[in-house]
mmCIF file of C-alpha atoms in Angstrom:
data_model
loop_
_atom_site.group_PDB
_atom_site.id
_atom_site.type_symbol
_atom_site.label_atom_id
_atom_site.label_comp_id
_atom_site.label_asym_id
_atom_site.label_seq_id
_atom_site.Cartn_x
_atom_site.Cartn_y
_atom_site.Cartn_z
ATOM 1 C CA UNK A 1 -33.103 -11.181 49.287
ATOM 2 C CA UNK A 2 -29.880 -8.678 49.156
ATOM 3 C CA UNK A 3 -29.503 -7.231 45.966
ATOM 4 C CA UNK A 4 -25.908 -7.762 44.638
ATOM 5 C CA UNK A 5 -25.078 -5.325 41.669
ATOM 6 C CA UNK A 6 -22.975 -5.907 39.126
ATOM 7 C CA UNK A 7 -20.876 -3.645 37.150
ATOM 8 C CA UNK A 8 -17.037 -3.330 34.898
ATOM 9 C CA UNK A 9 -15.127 -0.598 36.618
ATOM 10 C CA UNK A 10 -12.810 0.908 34.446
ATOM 11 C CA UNK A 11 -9.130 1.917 36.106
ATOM 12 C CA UNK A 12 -6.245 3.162 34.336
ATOM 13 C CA UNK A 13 -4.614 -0.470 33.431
ATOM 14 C CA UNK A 14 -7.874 -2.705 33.999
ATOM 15 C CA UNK A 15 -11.462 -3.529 33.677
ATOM 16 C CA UNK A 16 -12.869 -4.600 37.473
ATOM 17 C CA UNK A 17 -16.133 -6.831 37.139
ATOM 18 C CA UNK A 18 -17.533 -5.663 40.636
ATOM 19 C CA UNK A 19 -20.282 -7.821 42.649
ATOM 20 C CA UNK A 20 -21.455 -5.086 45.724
ATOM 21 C CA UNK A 21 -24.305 -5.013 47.982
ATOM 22 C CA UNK A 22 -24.402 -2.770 51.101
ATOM 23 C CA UNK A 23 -23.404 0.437 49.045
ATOM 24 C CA UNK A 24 -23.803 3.317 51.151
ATOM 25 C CA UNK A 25 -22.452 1.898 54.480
ATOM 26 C CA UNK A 26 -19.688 3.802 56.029
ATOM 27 C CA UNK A 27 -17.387 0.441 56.340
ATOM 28 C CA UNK A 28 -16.268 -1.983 53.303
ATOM 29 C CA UNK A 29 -14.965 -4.897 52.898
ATOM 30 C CA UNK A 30 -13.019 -6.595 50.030
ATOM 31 C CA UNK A 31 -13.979 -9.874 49.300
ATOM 32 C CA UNK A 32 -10.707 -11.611 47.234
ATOM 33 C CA UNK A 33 -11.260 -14.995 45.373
ATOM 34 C CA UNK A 34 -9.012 -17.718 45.092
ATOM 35 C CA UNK A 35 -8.034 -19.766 41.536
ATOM 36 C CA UNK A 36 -8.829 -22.687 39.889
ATOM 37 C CA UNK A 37 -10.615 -24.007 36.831
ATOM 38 C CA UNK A 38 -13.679 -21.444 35.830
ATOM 39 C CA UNK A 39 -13.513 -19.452 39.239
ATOM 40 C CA UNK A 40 -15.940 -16.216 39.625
ATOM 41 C CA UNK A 41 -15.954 -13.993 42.510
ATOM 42 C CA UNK A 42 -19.639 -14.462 42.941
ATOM 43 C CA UNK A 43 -19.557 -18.096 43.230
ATOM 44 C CA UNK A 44 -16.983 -17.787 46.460
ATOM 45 C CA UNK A 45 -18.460 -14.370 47.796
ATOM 46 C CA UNK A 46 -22.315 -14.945 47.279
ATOM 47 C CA UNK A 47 -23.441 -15.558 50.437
ATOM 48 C CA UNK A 48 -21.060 -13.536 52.305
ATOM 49 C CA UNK A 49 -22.676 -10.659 50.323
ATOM 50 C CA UNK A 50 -25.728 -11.124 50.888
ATOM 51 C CA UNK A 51 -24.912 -11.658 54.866
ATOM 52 C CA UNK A 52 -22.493 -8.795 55.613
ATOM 53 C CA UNK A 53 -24.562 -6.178 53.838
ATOM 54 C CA UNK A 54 -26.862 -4.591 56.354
ATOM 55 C CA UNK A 55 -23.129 -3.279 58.136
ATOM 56 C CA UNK A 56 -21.103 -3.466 55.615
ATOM 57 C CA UNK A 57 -20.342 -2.156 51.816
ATOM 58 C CA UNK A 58 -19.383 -5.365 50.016
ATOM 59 C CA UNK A 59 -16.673 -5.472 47.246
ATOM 60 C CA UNK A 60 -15.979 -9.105 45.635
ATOM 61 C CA UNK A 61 -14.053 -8.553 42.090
ATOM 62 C CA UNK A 62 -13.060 -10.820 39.954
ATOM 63 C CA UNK A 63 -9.004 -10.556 39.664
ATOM 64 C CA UNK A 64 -7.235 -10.269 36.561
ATOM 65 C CA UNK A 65 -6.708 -12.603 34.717
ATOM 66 C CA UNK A 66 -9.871 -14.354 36.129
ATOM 67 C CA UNK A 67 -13.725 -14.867 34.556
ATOM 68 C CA UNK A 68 -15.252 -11.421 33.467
ATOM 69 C CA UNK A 69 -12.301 -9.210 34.449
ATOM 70 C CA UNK A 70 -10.005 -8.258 31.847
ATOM 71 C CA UNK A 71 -7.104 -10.854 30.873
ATOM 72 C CA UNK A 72 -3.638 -9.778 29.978
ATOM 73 C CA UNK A 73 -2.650 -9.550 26.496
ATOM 74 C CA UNK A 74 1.322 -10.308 27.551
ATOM 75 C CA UNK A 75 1.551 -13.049 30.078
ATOM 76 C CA UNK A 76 2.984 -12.048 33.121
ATOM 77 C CA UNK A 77 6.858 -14.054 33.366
ATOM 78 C CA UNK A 78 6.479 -14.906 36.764
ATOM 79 C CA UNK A 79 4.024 -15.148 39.820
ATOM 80 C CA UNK A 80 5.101 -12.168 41.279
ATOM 81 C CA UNK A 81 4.372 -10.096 37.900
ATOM 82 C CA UNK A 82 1.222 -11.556 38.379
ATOM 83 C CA UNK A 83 1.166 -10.732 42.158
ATOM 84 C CA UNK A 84 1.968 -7.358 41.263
ATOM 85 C CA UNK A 85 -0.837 -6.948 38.594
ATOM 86 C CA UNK A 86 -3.403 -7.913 41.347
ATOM 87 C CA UNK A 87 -2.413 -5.871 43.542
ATOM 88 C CA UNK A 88 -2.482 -2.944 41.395
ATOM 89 C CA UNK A 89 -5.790 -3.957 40.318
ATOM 90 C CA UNK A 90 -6.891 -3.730 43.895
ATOM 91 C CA UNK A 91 -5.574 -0.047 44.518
ATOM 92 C CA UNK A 92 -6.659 1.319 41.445
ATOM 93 C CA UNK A 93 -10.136 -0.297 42.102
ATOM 94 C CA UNK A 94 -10.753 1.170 45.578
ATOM 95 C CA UNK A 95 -9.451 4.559 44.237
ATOM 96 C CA UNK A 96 -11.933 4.543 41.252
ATOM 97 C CA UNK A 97 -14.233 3.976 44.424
ATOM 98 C CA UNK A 98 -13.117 6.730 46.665
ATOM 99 C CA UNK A 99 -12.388 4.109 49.320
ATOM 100 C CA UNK A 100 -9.381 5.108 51.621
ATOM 101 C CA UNK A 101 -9.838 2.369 53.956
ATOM 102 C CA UNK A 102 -11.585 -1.114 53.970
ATOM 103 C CA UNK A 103 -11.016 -4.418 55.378
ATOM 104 C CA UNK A 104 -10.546 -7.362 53.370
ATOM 105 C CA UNK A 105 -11.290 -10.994 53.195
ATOM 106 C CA UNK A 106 -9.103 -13.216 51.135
ATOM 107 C CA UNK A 107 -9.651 -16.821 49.983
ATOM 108 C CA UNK A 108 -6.521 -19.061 49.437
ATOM 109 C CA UNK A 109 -4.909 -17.390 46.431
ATOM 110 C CA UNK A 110 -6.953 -13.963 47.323
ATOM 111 C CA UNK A 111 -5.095 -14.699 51.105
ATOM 112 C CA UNK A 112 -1.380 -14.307 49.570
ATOM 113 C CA UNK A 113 -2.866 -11.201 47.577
ATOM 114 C CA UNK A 114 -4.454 -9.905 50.682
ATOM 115 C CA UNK A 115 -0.764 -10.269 52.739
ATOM 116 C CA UNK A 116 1.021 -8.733 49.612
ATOM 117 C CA UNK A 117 -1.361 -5.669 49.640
ATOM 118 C CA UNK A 118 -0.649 -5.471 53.846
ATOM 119 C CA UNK A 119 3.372 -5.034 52.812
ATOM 120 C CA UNK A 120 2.955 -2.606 50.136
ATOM 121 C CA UNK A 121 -0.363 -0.785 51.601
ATOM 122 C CA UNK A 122 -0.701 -1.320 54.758
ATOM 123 C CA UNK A 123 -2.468 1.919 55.213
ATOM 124 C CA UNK A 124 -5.322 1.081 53.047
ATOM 125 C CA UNK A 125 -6.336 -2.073 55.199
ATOM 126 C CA UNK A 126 -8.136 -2.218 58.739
ATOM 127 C CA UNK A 127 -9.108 -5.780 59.444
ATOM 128 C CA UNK A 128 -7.953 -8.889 57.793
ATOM 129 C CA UNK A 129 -9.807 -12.463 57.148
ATOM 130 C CA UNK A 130 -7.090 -14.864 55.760
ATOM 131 C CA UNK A 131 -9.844 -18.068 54.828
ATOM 132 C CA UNK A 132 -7.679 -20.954 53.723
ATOM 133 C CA UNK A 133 -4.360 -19.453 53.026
ATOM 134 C CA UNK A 134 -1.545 -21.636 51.059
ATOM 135 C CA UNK A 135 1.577 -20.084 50.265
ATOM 136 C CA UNK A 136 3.719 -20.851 53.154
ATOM 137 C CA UNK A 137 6.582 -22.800 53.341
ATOM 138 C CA UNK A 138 5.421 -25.724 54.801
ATOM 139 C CA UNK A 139 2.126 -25.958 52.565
ATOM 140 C CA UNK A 140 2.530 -29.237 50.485
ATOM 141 C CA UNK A 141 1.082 -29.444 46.817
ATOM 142 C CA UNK A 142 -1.688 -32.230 47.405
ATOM 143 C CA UNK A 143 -3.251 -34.485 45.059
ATOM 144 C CA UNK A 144 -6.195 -32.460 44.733
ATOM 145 C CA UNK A 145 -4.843 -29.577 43.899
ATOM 146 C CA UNK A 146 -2.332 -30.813 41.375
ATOM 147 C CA UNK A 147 -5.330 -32.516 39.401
ATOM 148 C CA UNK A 148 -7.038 -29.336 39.296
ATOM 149 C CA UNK A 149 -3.870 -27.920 37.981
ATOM 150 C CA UNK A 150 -4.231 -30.808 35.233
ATOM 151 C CA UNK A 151 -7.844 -29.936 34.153
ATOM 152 C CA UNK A 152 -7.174 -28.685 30.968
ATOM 153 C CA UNK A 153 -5.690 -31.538 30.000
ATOM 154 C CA UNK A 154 -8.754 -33.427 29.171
ATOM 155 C CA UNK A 155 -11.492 -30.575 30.369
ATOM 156 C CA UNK A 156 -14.339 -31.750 30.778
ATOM 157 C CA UNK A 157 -18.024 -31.027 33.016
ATOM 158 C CA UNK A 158 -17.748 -34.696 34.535
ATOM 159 C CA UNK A 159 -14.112 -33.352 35.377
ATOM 160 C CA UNK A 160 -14.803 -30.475 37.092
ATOM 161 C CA UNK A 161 -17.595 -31.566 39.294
ATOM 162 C CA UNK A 162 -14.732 -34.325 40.523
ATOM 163 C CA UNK A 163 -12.497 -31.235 41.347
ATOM 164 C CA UNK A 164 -14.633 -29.146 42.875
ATOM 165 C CA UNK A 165 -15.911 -32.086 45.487
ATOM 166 C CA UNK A 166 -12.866 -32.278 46.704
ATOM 167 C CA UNK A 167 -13.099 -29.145 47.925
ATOM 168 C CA UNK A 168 -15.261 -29.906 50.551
ATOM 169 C CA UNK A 169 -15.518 -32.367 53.196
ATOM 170 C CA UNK A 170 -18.998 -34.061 52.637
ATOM 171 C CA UNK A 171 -19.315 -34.118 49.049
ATOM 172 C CA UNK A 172 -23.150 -35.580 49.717
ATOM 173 C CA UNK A 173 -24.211 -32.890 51.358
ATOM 174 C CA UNK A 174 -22.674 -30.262 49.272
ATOM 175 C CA UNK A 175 -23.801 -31.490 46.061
ATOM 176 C CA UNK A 176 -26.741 -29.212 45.309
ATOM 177 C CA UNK A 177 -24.513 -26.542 45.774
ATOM 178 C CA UNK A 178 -21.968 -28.061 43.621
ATOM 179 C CA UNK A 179 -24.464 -28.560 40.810
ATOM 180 C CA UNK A 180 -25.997 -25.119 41.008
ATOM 181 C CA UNK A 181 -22.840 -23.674 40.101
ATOM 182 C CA UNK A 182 -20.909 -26.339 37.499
ATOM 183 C CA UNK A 183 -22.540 -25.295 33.961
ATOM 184 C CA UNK A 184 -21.361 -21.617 34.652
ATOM 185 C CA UNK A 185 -17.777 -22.200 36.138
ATOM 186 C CA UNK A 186 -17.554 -24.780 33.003
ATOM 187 C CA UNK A 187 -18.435 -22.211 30.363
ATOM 188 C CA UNK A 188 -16.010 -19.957 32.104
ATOM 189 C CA UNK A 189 -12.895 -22.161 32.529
ATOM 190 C CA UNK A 190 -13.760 -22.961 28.647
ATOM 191 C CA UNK A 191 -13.063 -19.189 27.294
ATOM 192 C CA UNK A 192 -9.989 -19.358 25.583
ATOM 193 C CA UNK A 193 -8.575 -15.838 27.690
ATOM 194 C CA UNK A 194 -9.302 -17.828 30.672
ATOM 195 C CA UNK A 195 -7.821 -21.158 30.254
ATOM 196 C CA UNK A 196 -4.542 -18.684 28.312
ATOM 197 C CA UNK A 197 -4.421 -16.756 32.079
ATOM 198 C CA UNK A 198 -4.686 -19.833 33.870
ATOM 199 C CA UNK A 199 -2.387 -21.773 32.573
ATOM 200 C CA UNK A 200 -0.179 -18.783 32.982
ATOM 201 C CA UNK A 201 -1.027 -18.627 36.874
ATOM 202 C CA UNK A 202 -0.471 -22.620 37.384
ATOM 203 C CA UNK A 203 2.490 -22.355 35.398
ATOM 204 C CA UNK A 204 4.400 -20.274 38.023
ATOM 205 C CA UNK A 205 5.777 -20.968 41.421
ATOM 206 C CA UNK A 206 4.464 -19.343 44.473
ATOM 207 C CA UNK A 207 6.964 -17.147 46.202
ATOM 208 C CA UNK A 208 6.223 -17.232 49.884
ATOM 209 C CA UNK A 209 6.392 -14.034 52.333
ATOM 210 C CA UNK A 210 9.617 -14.294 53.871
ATOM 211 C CA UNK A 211 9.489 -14.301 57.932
ATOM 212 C CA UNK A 212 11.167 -11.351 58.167
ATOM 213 C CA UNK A 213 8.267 -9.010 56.370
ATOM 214 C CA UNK A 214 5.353 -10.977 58.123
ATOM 215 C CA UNK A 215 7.116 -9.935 61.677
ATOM 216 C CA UNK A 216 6.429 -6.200 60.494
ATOM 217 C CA UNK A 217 2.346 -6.801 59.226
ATOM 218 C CA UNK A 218 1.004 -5.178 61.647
ATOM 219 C CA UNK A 219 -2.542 -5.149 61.000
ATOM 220 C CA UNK A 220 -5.397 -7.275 63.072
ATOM 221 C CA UNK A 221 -5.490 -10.702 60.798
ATOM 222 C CA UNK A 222 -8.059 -13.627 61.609
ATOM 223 C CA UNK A 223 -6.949 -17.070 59.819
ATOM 224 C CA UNK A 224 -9.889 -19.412 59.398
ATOM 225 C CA UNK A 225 -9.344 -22.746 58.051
ATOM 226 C CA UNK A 226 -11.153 -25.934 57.549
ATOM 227 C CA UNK A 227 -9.437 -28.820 59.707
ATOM 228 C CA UNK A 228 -10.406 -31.002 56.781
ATOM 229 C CA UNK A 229 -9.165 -28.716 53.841
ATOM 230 C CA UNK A 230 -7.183 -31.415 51.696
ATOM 231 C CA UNK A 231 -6.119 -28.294 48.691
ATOM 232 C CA UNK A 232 -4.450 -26.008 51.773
ATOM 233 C CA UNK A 233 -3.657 -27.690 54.965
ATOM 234 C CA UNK A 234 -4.720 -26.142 58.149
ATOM 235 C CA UNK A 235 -1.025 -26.173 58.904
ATOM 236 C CA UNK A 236 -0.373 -23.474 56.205
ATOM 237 C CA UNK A 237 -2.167 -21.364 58.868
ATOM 238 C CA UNK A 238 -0.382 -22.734 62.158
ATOM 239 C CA UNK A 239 2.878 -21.383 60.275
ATOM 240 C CA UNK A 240 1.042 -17.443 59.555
ATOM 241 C CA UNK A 241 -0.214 -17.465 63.087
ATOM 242 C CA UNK A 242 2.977 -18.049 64.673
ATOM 243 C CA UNK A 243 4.793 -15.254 62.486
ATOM 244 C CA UNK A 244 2.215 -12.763 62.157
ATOM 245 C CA UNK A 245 2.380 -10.196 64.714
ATOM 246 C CA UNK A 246 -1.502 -9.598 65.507
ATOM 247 C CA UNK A 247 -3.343 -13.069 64.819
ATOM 248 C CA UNK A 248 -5.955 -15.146 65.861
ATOM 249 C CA UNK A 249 -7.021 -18.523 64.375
ATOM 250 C CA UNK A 250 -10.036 -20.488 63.946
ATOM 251 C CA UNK A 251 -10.038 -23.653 62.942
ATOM 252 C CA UNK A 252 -13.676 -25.480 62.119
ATOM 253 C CA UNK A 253 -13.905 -29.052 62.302
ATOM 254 C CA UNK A 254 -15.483 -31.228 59.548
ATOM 255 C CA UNK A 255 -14.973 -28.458 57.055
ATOM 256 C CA UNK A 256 -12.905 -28.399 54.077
ATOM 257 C CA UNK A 257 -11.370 -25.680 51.643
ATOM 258 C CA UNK A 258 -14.626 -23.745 51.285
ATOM 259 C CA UNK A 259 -15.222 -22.557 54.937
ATOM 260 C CA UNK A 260 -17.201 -19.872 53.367
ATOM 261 C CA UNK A 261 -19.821 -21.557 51.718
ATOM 262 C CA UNK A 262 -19.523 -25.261 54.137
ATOM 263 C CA UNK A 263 -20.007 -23.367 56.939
ATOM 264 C CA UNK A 264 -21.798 -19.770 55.395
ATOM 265 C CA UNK A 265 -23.407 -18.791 58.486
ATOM 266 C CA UNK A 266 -21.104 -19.455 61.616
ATOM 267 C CA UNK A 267 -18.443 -17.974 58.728
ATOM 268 C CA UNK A 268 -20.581 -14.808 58.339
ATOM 269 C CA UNK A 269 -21.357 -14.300 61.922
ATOM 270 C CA UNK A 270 -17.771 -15.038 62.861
ATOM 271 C CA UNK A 271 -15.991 -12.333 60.326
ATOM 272 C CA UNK A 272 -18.705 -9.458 61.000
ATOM 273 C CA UNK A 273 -18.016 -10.124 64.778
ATOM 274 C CA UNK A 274 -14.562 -9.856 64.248
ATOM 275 C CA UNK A 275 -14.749 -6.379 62.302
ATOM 276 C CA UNK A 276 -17.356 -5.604 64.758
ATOM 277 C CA UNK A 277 -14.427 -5.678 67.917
ATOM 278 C CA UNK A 278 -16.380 -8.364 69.159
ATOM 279 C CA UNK A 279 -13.642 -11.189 69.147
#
């Protein structure tokens, strides 16, 4: 079994809780989580870091604002304050590091705060995953995600579970999975800095990239989305795959929002092939 470390990384303006394997490998690769109710970056990343860590040195933080990271003691006004914040997390994390260069994976929210660090950074980035991206203009607010957006209205464990099977497309066969990880994410999304930064985050609007500055990313991006995800729709990454100047897309069938875990290997395989040159 890959050992995953864990340690708070202390930057100028935050503290970084840090899951890494694969420390010591000449390429990285920053893993960046997406929101909701209780969400931990080891709980999305898990088995990606334990897959990609014989090549690869694995980063998976949790962002600010988010489980064991540090919260913000004045709400940010807007989401791009908040958009900002993360993304300064991210630089002054991989500088801490001495990393110049990695590639990064994002994870719905963790996609628009991957394509935010491509405008302002671009030189900092290689390859990019975008796994279930929302954000774009033609990505609809669905019933599933506006009930997890209502979860603190009457929290509750029975609640959750609900939530977090419709993240996936066969609920059945997920729900080991699902019940490995619901005491944890419930204790989490039930710290009062947590459920204060949330509401915060779900309070704001998402700004989308306008077309014009996603004509000029010109890194190497792979979009992978479930054809079944009902909290993004696959179209949110029809629209970033016609704009974006370098992209591919895969698109896996009976799969849902949480390609990464649904589908862990194939997923695994398919973004250390791409970072490999291979595809």
């Amino acid at each position: 079994m890959t050992n995953i470390s864990q340690a708070t990384i202390k930057t100028a303006n935050y503290e970084t809780y840090l899951n890494r394997s694969g420390e010591g490998n000449s390429e990285a690769i920053l893993f960046l989580h997406g929101s909701g109710p209780g969400v931990a970056a080891i709980a999305n990343w898990r088995y990606a870091l334990q897959a990609c860590s014989e090549n690869y040195d694995c980063l998976a933080p949790d962002l600010f604002g988010f489980a064991q990271s540090s919260h913000p003691e004045i709400l940010p006004k807007n989401r791009q304050d908040w958009m900002d914040q993360w993304v300064n997390q991210v630089i002054e994390l991989l500088d801490e590091l001495n990393l110049q260069k990695v590639h990064v994976v994002g994870n719905s929210l963790g996609c628009s705060i991957a394509l935010e660090l491509l405008l302002e950074y671009p030189e900092r980035f290689d390859k990019v995953v975008l796994m279930g991206p929302g954000g774009t203009p033609n990505t609809k607010l669905s019933a599933e995600l506006a009930r997890a957006k209502n979860f603190y209205d009457n929290p509750s464990r029975k609640k959750l579970h609900q939530i977090m099977s419709w993240f996936v497309n066969e609920p059945e066969k997920m729900a080991p999975i699902i019940d490995g990880i619901i005491e944890t994410r419930f204790e989490t999304a039930m710290r009062p800095e947590v459920q204060r930064s949330n509401d915060s985050i779900f309070a704001t609007a998402t700004v989308p990239v306008p077309v014009t500055a996603l004509n000029r990313i010109e890194n190497q991006v792979l979009l992978v989305h479930g054809l079944n995800d009902r909290v993004c729709s696959v179209d949110s990454s029809y629209y970033l795959v016609e704009h974006l100047l370098n992209a591919q897309l895969h698109v896996f069938g009976r799969c849902g929002h949480w390609t990464q875990i649904e589908k862990k290997d194939e997923f695994n395989t398919l973004i250390q092939n791409y970072f490999a040159g291979k595809i």
